[in-house]
């Protein structure tokens, strides 16, 4: 009789721990998998009648910093500061963004504040949601792996003439040292738009 109370307490604790969380919480946890990872992505963008395709590497350094690398330019975002290095001209542009500004990569990293999701559906091993960000009038779909909720692809519709599609093709553990303060030191011209 003495052992029943502790066992019931353990079972209740286990039940509470095993209670399913909301889909938004599960999505956030699944997306956070890419912290301290480098992902290879295929980016397709349609903008005013023109289609752009590119392959990017995105290194998620921490919850506030990530480096986007392409063949033409590298963009390092840390907090509210953005550095863009044009690889062809060796020109570095430094700019700021508002604290509430986000891009598709901040969403992939798990920043879902202000996002509402709906229309959950299972499609070929993926869980797909429709999402909306009312503050900036952005909506689209996001798909995650059904088994672990890790990010697979994202489609954003800005309007009928502008959309972006992004799909992960590979990932690896982040290696090396990333320093925002030394990024772009090889630039021959620096333009600081914060001044």
XYZ file of N, CA and C in Angstrom:
585
model
N 0.809 -1.189 0.000
C 0.000 0.000 0.000
C 0.855 1.257 0.000
N 2.023 1.184 0.599
C 2.887 2.355 0.657
C 3.401 2.771 -0.714
N 3.527 1.812 -1.636
C 4.130 2.110 -2.925
C 3.129 2.649 -3.942
N 1.837 2.558 -3.667
C 0.836 2.985 -4.639
C 0.881 4.481 -4.909
N 0.972 5.300 -3.895
C 0.940 6.741 -4.083
C 2.112 7.215 -4.958
N 3.350 6.816 -4.670
C 4.439 7.252 -5.546
C 4.276 6.750 -6.976
N 3.783 5.524 -7.161
C 3.599 4.989 -8.509
C 2.510 5.768 -9.233
N 1.385 6.070 -8.553
C 0.331 6.868 -9.178
C 0.852 8.258 -9.541
N 1.678 8.823 -8.653
C 2.262 10.141 -8.945
C 3.153 10.086 -10.170
N 3.951 9.018 -10.301
C 4.824 8.857 -11.454
C 4.004 8.676 -12.726
N 2.930 7.883 -12.647
C 2.076 7.681 -13.811
C 1.404 8.979 -14.231
N 0.942 9.778 -13.281
C 0.305 11.048 -13.595
C 1.320 11.987 -14.248
N 2.538 12.036 -13.703
C 3.586 12.874 -14.278
C 3.901 12.417 -15.705
N 3.991 11.108 -15.917
C 4.267 10.577 -17.255
C 3.146 10.920 -18.215
N 1.905 10.850 -17.731
C 0.762 11.182 -18.572
C 0.803 12.652 -18.972
N 1.119 13.521 -18.009
C 1.183 14.949 -18.305
C 2.313 15.253 -19.286
N 3.446 14.574 -19.120
C 4.558 14.787 -20.025
C 4.225 14.282 -21.427
N 3.410 13.249 -21.531
C 3.086 12.662 -22.814
C 1.890 13.284 -23.495
N 1.261 14.250 -22.881
C 0.115 14.896 -23.486
C 0.562 15.641 -24.732
N -0.120 15.420 -25.870
C 0.328 16.072 -27.098
C 0.186 17.581 -27.007
N 1.193 18.286 -27.539
C 1.147 19.742 -27.544
C 0.450 20.204 -28.815
N 0.299 21.493 -28.946
C -0.352 22.025 -30.134
C 0.534 21.811 -31.354
N -0.079 21.864 -32.519
C 0.675 21.710 -33.758
C 1.708 22.819 -33.914
N 1.377 24.035 -33.483
C 2.319 25.153 -33.595
C 3.559 24.900 -32.739
N 3.378 24.365 -31.522
C 4.513 24.032 -30.660
C 5.364 22.926 -31.281
N 4.711 21.906 -31.832
C 5.441 20.806 -32.472
C 6.202 21.304 -33.694
N 5.582 22.181 -34.447
C 6.232 22.754 -35.623
C 7.458 23.556 -35.213
N 7.314 24.376 -34.187
C 8.437 25.192 -33.701
C 9.597 24.306 -33.256
N 9.314 23.263 -32.490
C 10.370 22.354 -32.020
C 11.043 21.636 -33.194
N 10.250 21.218 -34.162
C 10.814 20.543 -35.331
C 11.704 21.456 -36.153
N 11.284 22.714 -36.308
C 12.071 23.671 -37.078
C 13.373 24.024 -36.368
N 13.349 24.059 -35.053
C 14.547 24.408 -34.290
C 15.663 23.377 -34.451
N 15.372 22.254 -35.082
C 16.380 21.231 -35.353
C 17.562 21.803 -36.140
N 17.310 22.790 -36.981
C 18.367 23.317 -37.843
C 19.299 24.304 -37.156
N 19.081 24.616 -35.876
C 20.075 25.426 -35.165
C 21.400 24.678 -35.171
N 22.477 25.408 -35.414
C 23.835 24.864 -35.471
C 24.000 23.835 -36.585
N 23.238 24.052 -37.672
C 23.343 23.194 -38.853
C 23.567 24.077 -40.084
N 24.108 23.459 -41.107
C 24.243 24.104 -42.411
C 23.361 23.336 -43.379
N 22.484 24.055 -44.064
C 21.578 23.382 -44.991
C 21.838 23.873 -46.415
N 21.626 22.970 -47.345
C 21.671 23.311 -48.766
C 20.226 23.400 -49.227
N 19.883 24.502 -49.896
C 18.500 24.705 -50.316
C 18.426 25.075 -51.789
N 17.317 24.687 -52.392
C 16.980 25.115 -53.753
C 15.947 26.216 -53.610
N 16.241 27.385 -54.159
C 15.352 28.532 -54.058
C 14.829 28.877 -55.439
N 13.514 28.942 -55.574
C 12.867 29.385 -56.800
C 12.023 30.594 -56.448
N 12.151 31.634 -57.262
C 11.425 32.867 -56.986
C 10.807 33.379 -58.279
N 9.555 33.777 -58.186
C 8.871 34.395 -59.319
C 8.544 35.822 -58.913
N 9.045 36.779 -59.699
C 8.860 38.178 -59.345
C 8.552 38.981 -60.606
N 7.322 39.450 -60.696
C 6.886 40.297 -61.808
C 7.273 39.735 -63.174
N 6.903 38.488 -63.396
C 7.109 37.863 -64.697
C 8.466 37.229 -64.905
N 9.369 37.369 -63.965
C 10.703 36.781 -64.081
C 10.867 35.654 -63.062
N 11.483 34.569 -63.495
C 11.750 33.443 -62.600
C 13.244 33.382 -62.317
N 13.578 33.213 -61.032
C 14.968 33.099 -60.603
C 15.126 31.773 -59.867
N 16.218 31.078 -60.173
C 16.536 29.818 -59.501
C 17.955 29.914 -58.964
N 18.154 29.464 -57.756
C 19.509 29.440 -57.220
C 19.633 28.380 -56.133
N 20.861 27.960 -55.923
C 21.186 27.041 -54.840
C 21.924 27.833 -53.781
N 21.498 27.704 -52.548
C 22.066 28.455 -51.442
C 22.535 27.514 -50.350
N 23.521 27.979 -49.595
C 23.899 27.334 -48.344
C 23.518 28.290 -47.229
N 22.841 27.774 -46.218
C 22.434 28.610 -45.092
C 22.974 27.974 -43.825
N 23.809 28.737 -43.105
C 24.379 28.266 -41.841
C 23.649 28.957 -40.699
N 22.932 28.171 -39.893
C 22.212 28.706 -38.741
C 23.136 28.642 -37.527
N 23.694 29.777 -37.173
C 24.730 29.836 -36.144
C 24.124 29.812 -34.746
N 23.094 30.592 -34.521
C 22.341 30.553 -33.270
C 20.945 31.070 -33.577
N 20.164 31.366 -32.568
C 18.781 31.767 -32.817
C 18.655 33.161 -33.426
N 19.735 33.946 -33.454
C 19.685 35.304 -33.997
C 20.606 35.521 -35.190
N 21.449 34.555 -35.523
C 22.454 34.759 -36.559
C 22.448 33.630 -37.575
N 22.495 34.013 -38.845
C 22.642 33.023 -39.896
C 23.326 33.638 -41.103
N 24.040 32.808 -41.829
C 24.811 33.208 -42.989
C 24.232 32.529 -44.218
N 23.887 33.340 -45.227
C 23.347 32.834 -46.484
C 24.431 33.010 -47.544
N 24.835 31.904 -48.177
C 25.912 31.951 -49.166
C 25.392 31.501 -50.528
N 25.727 32.290 -51.550
C 25.411 31.921 -52.930
C 26.647 32.189 -53.777
N 26.571 31.907 -55.048
C 27.729 32.113 -55.916
C 28.033 33.596 -56.116
N 27.036 34.469 -55.961
C 27.229 35.892 -56.227
C 27.439 36.740 -54.978
N 26.782 36.365 -53.881
C 26.885 37.184 -52.673
C 26.677 36.342 -51.419
N 27.200 36.863 -50.329
C 26.984 36.271 -49.011
C 26.254 37.307 -48.160
N 25.279 36.846 -47.398
C 24.515 37.729 -46.519
C 24.596 37.168 -45.112
N 25.099 37.966 -44.187
C 25.237 37.562 -42.791
C 24.270 38.412 -41.979
N 23.349 37.757 -41.301
C 22.358 38.446 -40.478
C 22.622 38.085 -39.030
N 22.770 39.100 -38.204
C 22.970 38.895 -36.775
C 22.107 39.908 -36.031
N 21.076 39.413 -35.375
C 20.141 40.314 -34.706
C 19.469 41.209 -35.715
N 19.625 42.520 -35.559
C 18.992 43.475 -36.470
C 19.961 44.047 -37.498
N 21.163 43.511 -37.555
C 22.163 44.028 -38.491
C 22.395 43.027 -39.616
N 22.486 43.558 -40.832
C 22.693 42.735 -42.025
C 23.947 43.218 -42.739
N 24.815 42.270 -43.081
C 25.977 42.573 -43.915
C 25.840 41.762 -45.201
N 25.963 42.447 -46.337
C 25.880 41.786 -47.642
C 27.188 42.019 -48.384
N 27.866 40.942 -48.736
C 29.133 41.021 -49.460
C 28.913 40.543 -50.889
N 29.106 41.460 -51.848
C 29.055 41.104 -53.257
C 30.394 40.480 -53.610
N 30.400 39.219 -53.990
C 31.648 38.500 -54.252
C 32.344 38.983 -55.523
N 31.593 39.517 -56.467
C 32.177 39.951 -57.726
C 32.847 41.315 -57.600
N 32.209 42.256 -56.901
C 32.749 43.615 -56.782
C 33.509 43.838 -55.484
N 33.448 42.873 -54.566
C 34.060 42.990 -53.231
C 33.514 44.201 -52.463
N 32.243 44.475 -52.676
C 31.581 45.589 -51.988
C 30.759 45.033 -50.823
N 30.893 45.667 -49.657
C 30.167 45.270 -48.457
C 29.145 46.348 -48.115
N 27.902 45.928 -47.942
C 26.838 46.851 -47.536
C 26.367 46.428 -46.155
N 26.341 47.389 -45.239
C 25.880 47.141 -43.869
C 24.572 47.893 -43.686
N 23.566 47.208 -43.166
C 22.251 47.823 -42.996
C 21.604 47.275 -41.729
N 20.524 47.908 -41.323
C 19.744 47.464 -40.175
C 18.338 47.133 -40.616
N 17.706 46.273 -39.861
C 16.286 46.008 -40.086
C 15.565 46.161 -38.766
N 14.271 46.377 -38.850
C 13.469 46.526 -37.643
C 13.459 45.215 -36.871
N 13.321 45.302 -35.569
C 13.382 44.097 -34.731
C 12.288 43.099 -35.076
N 11.149 43.579 -35.590
C 10.057 42.652 -35.920
C 10.156 42.102 -37.341
N 11.104 42.612 -38.148
C 11.273 42.115 -39.504
C 11.789 40.682 -39.480
N 11.206 39.871 -40.337
C 11.645 38.490 -40.469
C 11.687 38.119 -41.938
N 12.393 37.067 -42.255
C 12.430 36.547 -43.608
C 12.129 35.054 -43.545
N 12.181 34.414 -44.686
C 11.831 32.990 -44.703
C 12.814 32.153 -43.894
N 14.047 32.621 -43.754
C 15.028 31.840 -43.008
C 14.800 31.937 -41.503
N 14.276 33.056 -41.031
C 13.949 33.141 -39.602
C 12.764 32.225 -39.281
N 11.856 32.055 -40.234
C 10.748 31.107 -40.047
C 11.291 29.684 -39.990
N 12.195 29.349 -40.920
C 12.775 28.000 -40.952
C 13.508 27.692 -39.653
N 14.064 28.722 -39.021
C 14.792 28.544 -37.765
C 13.863 28.407 -36.566
N 12.548 28.565 -36.780
C 11.588 28.337 -35.703
C 10.969 29.584 -35.115
N 11.204 30.761 -35.699
C 10.567 31.986 -35.215
C 9.165 32.060 -35.809
N 8.194 31.599 -35.063
C 6.813 31.541 -35.533
C 5.912 32.577 -34.867
N 6.508 33.584 -34.238
C 5.685 34.607 -33.592
C 4.883 35.352 -34.652
N 3.613 35.536 -34.372
C 2.725 36.225 -35.302
C 2.209 35.364 -36.441
N 2.545 34.079 -36.421
C 2.112 33.171 -37.486
C 0.955 32.313 -36.995
N -0.063 32.197 -37.822
C -1.143 31.261 -37.520
C -1.114 30.160 -38.575
N -1.365 28.929 -38.143
C -1.364 27.798 -39.072
C -2.750 27.183 -39.126
N -3.048 26.566 -40.258
C -4.353 25.935 -40.453
C -4.218 24.866 -41.534
N -5.303 24.174 -41.776
C -5.398 23.232 -42.887
C -4.285 22.184 -42.863
N -4.107 21.518 -41.729
C -3.094 20.463 -41.605
C -3.495 19.269 -42.463
N -2.526 18.754 -43.216
C -2.801 17.587 -44.048
C -1.548 16.726 -44.187
N -1.757 15.424 -44.355
C -0.663 14.479 -44.559
C -0.543 14.193 -46.050
N 0.679 14.381 -46.570
C 0.914 14.192 -48.002
C 2.237 13.479 -48.216
N 2.210 12.220 -48.590
C 3.410 11.467 -48.954
C 4.537 11.574 -47.931
N 4.245 11.296 -46.677
C 5.262 11.322 -45.631
C 5.563 12.703 -45.082
N 4.839 13.708 -45.540
C 5.019 15.069 -45.055
C 3.747 15.560 -44.388
N 3.921 16.433 -43.414
C 2.794 17.155 -42.832
C 2.882 18.572 -43.388
N 1.818 19.008 -44.020
C 1.785 20.333 -44.642
C 0.740 21.197 -43.961
N 1.125 22.438 -43.683
C 0.228 23.425 -43.086
C 0.135 24.635 -43.999
N -1.007 25.267 -43.995
C -1.110 26.617 -44.531
C -0.756 27.551 -43.392
N -0.064 28.648 -43.691
C 0.258 29.614 -42.647
C -0.035 31.026 -43.131
N -0.199 31.912 -42.163
C -0.472 33.310 -42.477
C 0.204 34.201 -41.443
N 0.794 35.291 -41.928
C 1.346 36.332 -41.072
C 0.592 37.609 -41.417
N -0.417 37.911 -40.632
C -1.303 39.035 -40.948
C -0.584 40.373 -40.931
N 0.397 40.536 -40.027
C 1.083 41.827 -39.896
C 1.736 42.271 -41.190
N 2.309 41.343 -41.930
C 2.975 41.709 -43.180
C 2.263 41.119 -44.397
N 1.053 40.642 -44.203
C 0.216 40.114 -45.286
C 0.955 39.076 -46.124
N 1.525 38.101 -45.447
C 2.237 37.021 -46.113
C 1.570 35.697 -45.757
N 1.406 34.845 -46.747
C 0.866 33.518 -46.477
C 1.517 32.506 -47.405
N 1.294 31.236 -47.077
C 1.870 30.174 -47.890
C 1.668 28.834 -47.233
N 2.551 27.910 -47.559
C 2.503 26.571 -46.968
C 3.890 26.198 -46.478
N 3.914 25.379 -45.457
C 5.167 24.845 -44.930
C 4.979 23.346 -44.724
N 5.977 22.567 -45.131
C 5.912 21.114 -45.003
C 7.075 20.618 -44.160
N 6.770 19.661 -43.292
C 7.774 19.061 -42.422
C 7.682 17.548 -42.521
N 8.765 16.883 -42.159
C 8.802 15.431 -42.161
C 7.795 14.892 -41.142
N 7.006 13.920 -41.544
C 5.958 13.380 -40.674
C 6.524 12.720 -39.418
N 7.722 12.143 -39.515
C 8.308 11.401 -38.395
C 8.895 12.307 -37.320
N 9.594 13.370 -37.728
C 10.324 14.172 -36.743
C 10.024 15.677 -36.815
N 9.154 16.091 -37.713
C 8.746 17.491 -37.888
C 9.908 18.383 -38.328
N 10.923 17.842 -38.956
C 12.013 18.651 -39.478
C 11.579 19.280 -40.788
N 12.046 20.476 -41.040
C 11.652 21.252 -42.213
C 12.015 20.543 -43.509
N 11.104 20.603 -44.485
C 11.337 20.056 -45.819
C 11.219 21.133 -46.901
N 10.091 21.863 -46.924
C 9.943 22.916 -47.923
C 8.945 23.974 -47.478
N 9.043 25.121 -48.156
C 8.244 26.292 -47.810
C 7.855 26.996 -49.101
N 6.612 27.401 -49.188
C 6.141 28.214 -50.306
C 5.489 29.458 -49.728
N 5.891 30.630 -50.227
C 5.349 31.895 -49.747
C 4.738 32.627 -50.929
N 3.483 33.032 -50.768
C 2.785 33.819 -51.783
C 2.640 35.241 -51.266
N 3.400 36.168 -51.874
C 3.275 37.569 -51.474
C 2.058 38.189 -52.148
N 1.893 37.917 -53.431
C 0.714 38.294 -54.206
C 0.754 37.463 -55.481
N -0.151 37.723 -56.421
C -0.222 36.855 -57.607
C 1.018 36.961 -58.504
N 1.792 38.034 -58.347
C 2.974 38.221 -59.169
C 4.285 37.941 -58.443
N 4.217 37.535 -57.189
C 5.434 37.322 -56.405
C 5.278 36.111 -55.497
N 6.152 35.119 -55.685
C 6.158 33.969 -54.785
C 7.575 33.419 -54.676
N 7.793 32.688 -53.591
C 9.082 32.044 -53.338
C 8.820 30.601 -52.928
N 9.638 29.714 -53.438
C 9.591 28.307 -53.055
C 10.996 27.894 -52.635
N 11.080 27.233 -51.500
C 12.382 26.845 -50.966
C 12.311 25.401 -50.484
N 13.308 24.605 -50.866
C 13.320 23.189 -50.493
C 14.708 22.788 -50.017
N 14.766 22.062 -48.906
C 16.047 21.572 -48.379
C 16.487 20.360 -49.178
N 17.743 20.381 -49.633
C 18.263 19.226 -50.364
C 19.251 18.417 -49.524
N 19.908 19.059 -48.539
C 20.862 18.350 -47.675
C 21.147 19.215 -46.452
N 21.688 18.570 -45.411
C 22.107 19.318 -44.228
C 23.288 18.606 -43.576
N 24.023 19.367 -42.767
C 25.136 18.802 -42.004
C 25.325 19.626 -40.734
N 26.024 19.049 -39.784
C 26.359 19.762 -38.546
C 27.262 20.944 -38.897
N 27.002 22.079 -38.286
C 27.788 23.286 -38.548
C 29.195 23.122 -37.994
N 30.179 23.403 -38.838
C 31.581 23.318 -38.431
C 32.267 24.635 -38.742
N 33.352 24.902 -38.049
C 34.097 26.115 -38.318
C 33.707 27.248 -37.383
N 34.295 28.393 -37.630
C 34.093 29.568 -36.791
C 33.423 30.656 -37.629
N 32.364 31.244 -37.121
C 31.634 32.293 -37.822
C 31.660 33.555 -36.975
N 32.233 34.621 -37.519
C 32.342 35.873 -36.782
C 31.681 36.994 -37.579
N 30.630 37.556 -37.011
C 29.937 38.653 -37.675
C 30.839 39.878 -37.759
N 31.640 40.116 -36.740
C 32.484 41.320 -36.716
C 33.571 41.281 -37.790
N 34.073 40.101 -38.148
C 35.127 40.026 -39.160
C 34.588 39.695 -40.557
N 33.292 39.420 -40.657
C 32.703 39.110 -41.964
C 32.855 40.308 -42.904
N 33.354 40.075 -44.094
C 33.496 41.127 -45.103
C 34.749 41.951 -44.994
N 35.716 41.510 -44.204
C 36.928 42.318 -44.028
C 37.754 42.396 -45.307
N 37.506 41.491 -46.261
C 38.220 41.531 -47.542
C 37.604 42.515 -48.531
N 36.520 43.193 -48.142
C 35.839 44.138 -49.037
C 36.746 45.315 -49.378
N 36.667 45.768 -50.637
C 37.438 46.944 -51.048
C 36.625 48.227 -50.905
N 35.296 48.089 -50.768
C 34.435 49.251 -50.564
C 33.356 48.869 -49.566
N 33.137 49.732 -48.572
C 32.122 49.490 -47.548
C 31.113 50.624 -47.588
N 29.839 50.258 -47.679
C 28.751 51.234 -47.631
C 27.927 50.924 -46.395
N 27.892 51.849 -45.461
C 27.148 51.667 -44.218
C 25.872 52.509 -44.293
N 24.750 51.836 -44.508
C 23.471 52.535 -44.631
C 22.863 52.924 -43.295
N 23.514 52.563 -42.208
C 22.998 52.916 -40.888
C 23.322 54.354 -40.519
N 24.242 54.963 -41.233
C 24.690 56.329 -40.902
C 23.690 57.373 -41.357
